[in-house]
């Protein structure tokens, strides 16, 4: 899950507020599915999960990031197959979004707003996991 410190917030660490004040979470809109989710994608042959996650974040959001704590793995059904998605708390370190066919919008939202915007319930649960990993719960 891609996150960033707000310009005016304390972010993580000493002085950070409970409930995620001081951070924003990146959400992407996928026009093919007309949904809002966390950046995610598929492994290339022989690719390990963490480098794939960093690559997918860059491809979908234009952002570079520094991965941190491991977050829960999610599973969902699509096309008669079970898919697994692994997540890390990934702090954005720079970059710029360019809309494309796969992802046409990027939002940076405070945790509570991100929870409301996300389409799938399992994605909402990851917001709590991120806040716990950043010690903002």
C-alpha positions as a LaTeX table, in Angstrom:
\begin{tabular}{lrrr}
\hline
Residue & $x$ (\AA) & $y$ (\AA) & $z$ (\AA) \\
\hline
Unk1 & 0.00 & 0.00 & 0.00 \\
Unk2 & 1.41 & 3.29 & $-1.08$ \\
Unk3 & 1.32 & 6.10 & 1.46 \\
Unk4 & 2.92 & 9.49 & 2.01 \\
Unk5 & 3.33 & 11.97 & 4.77 \\
Unk6 & 1.10 & 15.01 & 4.41 \\
Unk7 & 2.76 & 18.34 & 3.84 \\
Unk8 & 1.30 & 19.71 & 7.07 \\
Unk9 & 1.11 & 16.48 & 9.08 \\
Unk10 & 3.60 & 14.87 & 11.39 \\
Unk11 & 3.61 & 11.56 & 9.52 \\
Unk12 & 4.88 & 8.62 & 11.53 \\
Unk13 & 6.92 & 8.68 & 14.69 \\
Unk14 & 6.91 & 11.11 & 17.58 \\
Unk15 & 4.11 & 13.64 & 17.36 \\
Unk16 & 1.97 & 11.64 & 14.91 \\
Unk17 & $-1.72$ & 11.56 & 15.70 \\
Unk18 & $-3.80$ & 8.44 & 16.19 \\
Unk19 & $-6.14$ & 7.36 & 13.41 \\
Unk20 & $-3.72$ & 8.10 & 10.60 \\
Unk21 & $-3.54$ & 11.89 & 10.85 \\
Unk22 & $-0.45$ & 13.04 & 9.03 \\
Unk23 & $-0.58$ & 10.51 & 6.18 \\
Unk24 & $-2.43$ & 9.97 & 2.92 \\
Unk25 & $-3.02$ & 6.69 & 1.11 \\
Unk26 & $-2.84$ & 6.31 & $-2.67$ \\
Unk27 & $-5.86$ & 4.81 & $-4.41$ \\
Unk28 & $-6.06$ & 4.01 & $-8.11$ \\
Unk29 & $-9.11$ & 3.92 & $-10.35$ \\
Unk30 & $-9.14$ & 1.08 & $-12.88$ \\
Unk31 & $-11.55$ & 1.98 & $-15.71$ \\
Unk32 & $-11.81$ & $-1.63$ & $-16.92$ \\
Unk33 & $-13.47$ & $-2.57$ & $-13.62$ \\
Unk34 & $-14.66$ & 0.93 & $-12.63$ \\
Unk35 & $-13.29$ & 0.40 & $-9.14$ \\
Unk36 & $-10.99$ & 2.06 & $-6.61$ \\
Unk37 & $-8.22$ & $-0.07$ & $-5.14$ \\
Unk38 & $-4.66$ & $-0.10$ & $-3.92$ \\
Unk39 & $-2.01$ & $-0.40$ & $-6.64$ \\
Unk40 & $-1.40$ & $-4.06$ & $-7.47$ \\
Unk41 & $-0.46$ & $-6.28$ & $-10.36$ \\
Unk42 & 0.96 & $-9.54$ & $-11.62$ \\
Unk43 & 4.35 & $-11.16$ & $-11.20$ \\
Unk44 & 6.50 & $-11.46$ & $-14.29$ \\
Unk45 & 8.08 & $-14.92$ & $-14.81$ \\
Unk46 & 10.85 & $-15.41$ & $-12.27$ \\
Unk47 & 10.08 & $-12.15$ & $-10.47$ \\
Unk48 & 9.97 & $-12.05$ & $-6.67$ \\
Unk49 & 6.95 & $-10.50$ & $-4.94$ \\
Unk50 & 8.63 & $-7.44$ & $-3.39$ \\
Unk51 & 10.37 & $-6.19$ & $-6.56$ \\
Unk52 & 7.12 & $-6.84$ & $-8.43$ \\
Unk53 & 5.19 & $-4.72$ & $-5.92$ \\
Unk54 & 7.64 & $-1.83$ & $-6.30$ \\
Unk55 & 7.47 & $-2.14$ & $-10.11$ \\
Unk56 & 3.65 & $-2.22$ & $-10.12$ \\
Unk57 & 3.46 & 0.84 & $-7.86$ \\
Unk58 & 5.74 & 2.70 & $-10.29$ \\
Unk59 & 3.80 & 1.52 & $-13.37$ \\
Unk60 & 0.35 & 2.33 & $-11.97$ \\
Unk61 & 1.08 & 5.53 & $-10.05$ \\
Unk62 & 4.34 & 6.92 & $-11.43$ \\
Unk63 & 5.70 & 6.92 & $-7.86$ \\
Unk64 & 8.93 & 5.51 & $-6.53$ \\
Unk65 & 8.67 & 4.08 & $-3.04$ \\
Unk66 & 10.51 & 2.58 & $-0.12$ \\
Unk67 & 8.88 & $-0.68$ & 1.05 \\
Unk68 & 8.51 & $-1.23$ & 4.76 \\
Unk69 & 6.42 & $-3.56$ & 6.92 \\
Unk70 & 4.73 & $-6.60$ & 5.42 \\
Unk71 & 0.93 & $-6.25$ & 5.41 \\
Unk72 & $-1.68$ & $-9.03$ & 5.20 \\
Unk73 & $-1.99$ & $-11.03$ & 1.99 \\
Unk74 & $-5.43$ & $-10.97$ & 0.38 \\
Unk75 & $-7.17$ & $-13.56$ & $-1.79$ \\
Unk76 & $-10.07$ & $-13.11$ & $-4.18$ \\
Unk77 & $-11.86$ & $-15.00$ & $-6.93$ \\
Unk78 & $-11.92$ & $-13.82$ & $-10.54$ \\
Unk79 & $-12.61$ & $-15.77$ & $-13.70$ \\
Unk80 & $-12.97$ & $-18.98$ & $-11.69$ \\
Unk81 & $-9.46$ & $-18.64$ & $-10.23$ \\
Unk82 & $-8.20$ & $-17.61$ & $-6.81$ \\
Unk83 & $-5.72$ & $-14.75$ & $-6.91$ \\
Unk84 & $-3.30$ & $-13.80$ & $-4.16$ \\
Unk85 & $-2.07$ & $-10.25$ & $-3.59$ \\
Unk86 & 0.80 & $-9.47$ & $-1.24$ \\
Unk87 & 1.17 & $-6.00$ & 0.24 \\
Unk88 & 3.81 & $-3.90$ & 1.97 \\
Unk89 & 3.59 & $-0.50$ & 3.62 \\
Unk90 & 5.41 & 1.50 & 0.91 \\
Unk91 & 6.26 & 5.13 & 1.51 \\
Unk92 & 6.17 & 7.29 & $-1.63$ \\
Unk93 & 9.52 & 8.96 & $-2.26$ \\
Unk94 & 8.82 & 10.89 & $-5.48$ \\
Unk95 & 7.37 & 10.74 & $-8.94$ \\
Unk96 & 4.37 & 12.01 & $-10.87$ \\
Unk97 & 1.17 & 10.33 & $-12.01$ \\
Unk98 & 0.30 & 10.02 & $-15.69$ \\
Unk99 & $-3.15$ & 8.62 & $-16.54$ \\
Unk100 & $-3.21$ & 5.54 & $-18.76$ \\
Unk101 & $-5.49$ & 2.78 & $-20.01$ \\
Unk102 & $-4.98$ & 0.56 & $-16.94$ \\
Unk103 & $-5.21$ & 3.33 & $-14.31$ \\
Unk104 & $-6.86$ & 6.60 & $-15.22$ \\
Unk105 & $-6.98$ & 8.35 & $-11.82$ \\
Unk106 & $-4.89$ & 8.52 & $-8.66$ \\
Unk107 & $-6.20$ & 9.89 & $-5.38$ \\
Unk108 & $-4.25$ & 10.68 & $-2.21$ \\
Unk109 & $-6.68$ & 10.48 & 0.70 \\
Unk110 & $-6.55$ & 10.50 & 4.50 \\
Unk111 & $-7.16$ & 6.97 & 5.88 \\
Unk112 & $-10.85$ & 7.47 & 6.76 \\
Unk113 & $-11.64$ & 8.89 & 3.32 \\
Unk114 & $-9.62$ & 6.14 & 1.64 \\
Unk115 & $-11.66$ & 3.54 & 3.53 \\
Unk116 & $-14.90$ & 5.03 & 2.19 \\
Unk117 & $-13.60$ & 5.34 & $-1.40$ \\
Unk118 & $-12.30$ & 1.76 & $-1.73$ \\
Unk119 & $-14.63$ & $-0.56$ & $-3.64$ \\
Unk120 & $-13.74$ & $-3.91$ & $-2.01$ \\
Unk121 & $-14.08$ & $-4.70$ & 1.70 \\
Unk122 & $-10.74$ & $-6.58$ & 1.85 \\
Unk123 & $-9.03$ & $-3.38$ & 0.62 \\
Unk124 & $-10.68$ & $-1.42$ & 3.44 \\
Unk125 & $-9.27$ & $-3.84$ & 6.01 \\
Unk126 & $-5.77$ & $-3.17$ & 4.70 \\
Unk127 & $-6.10$ & 0.48 & 5.75 \\
Unk128 & $-6.27$ & $-0.68$ & 9.40 \\
Unk129 & $-3.27$ & $-2.96$ & 8.85 \\
Unk130 & $-1.26$ & $-0.06$ & 7.41 \\
Unk131 & $-2.13$ & 2.22 & 10.33 \\
Unk132 & $-1.11$ & $-0.49$ & 12.79 \\
Unk133 & 2.18 & $-1.10$ & 10.94 \\
Unk134 & 2.92 & 2.65 & 11.05 \\
Unk135 & 1.86 & 2.79 & 14.74 \\
Unk136 & $-0.93$ & 5.23 & 13.92 \\
Unk137 & $-3.84$ & 3.15 & 15.18 \\
\hline
\end{tabular}
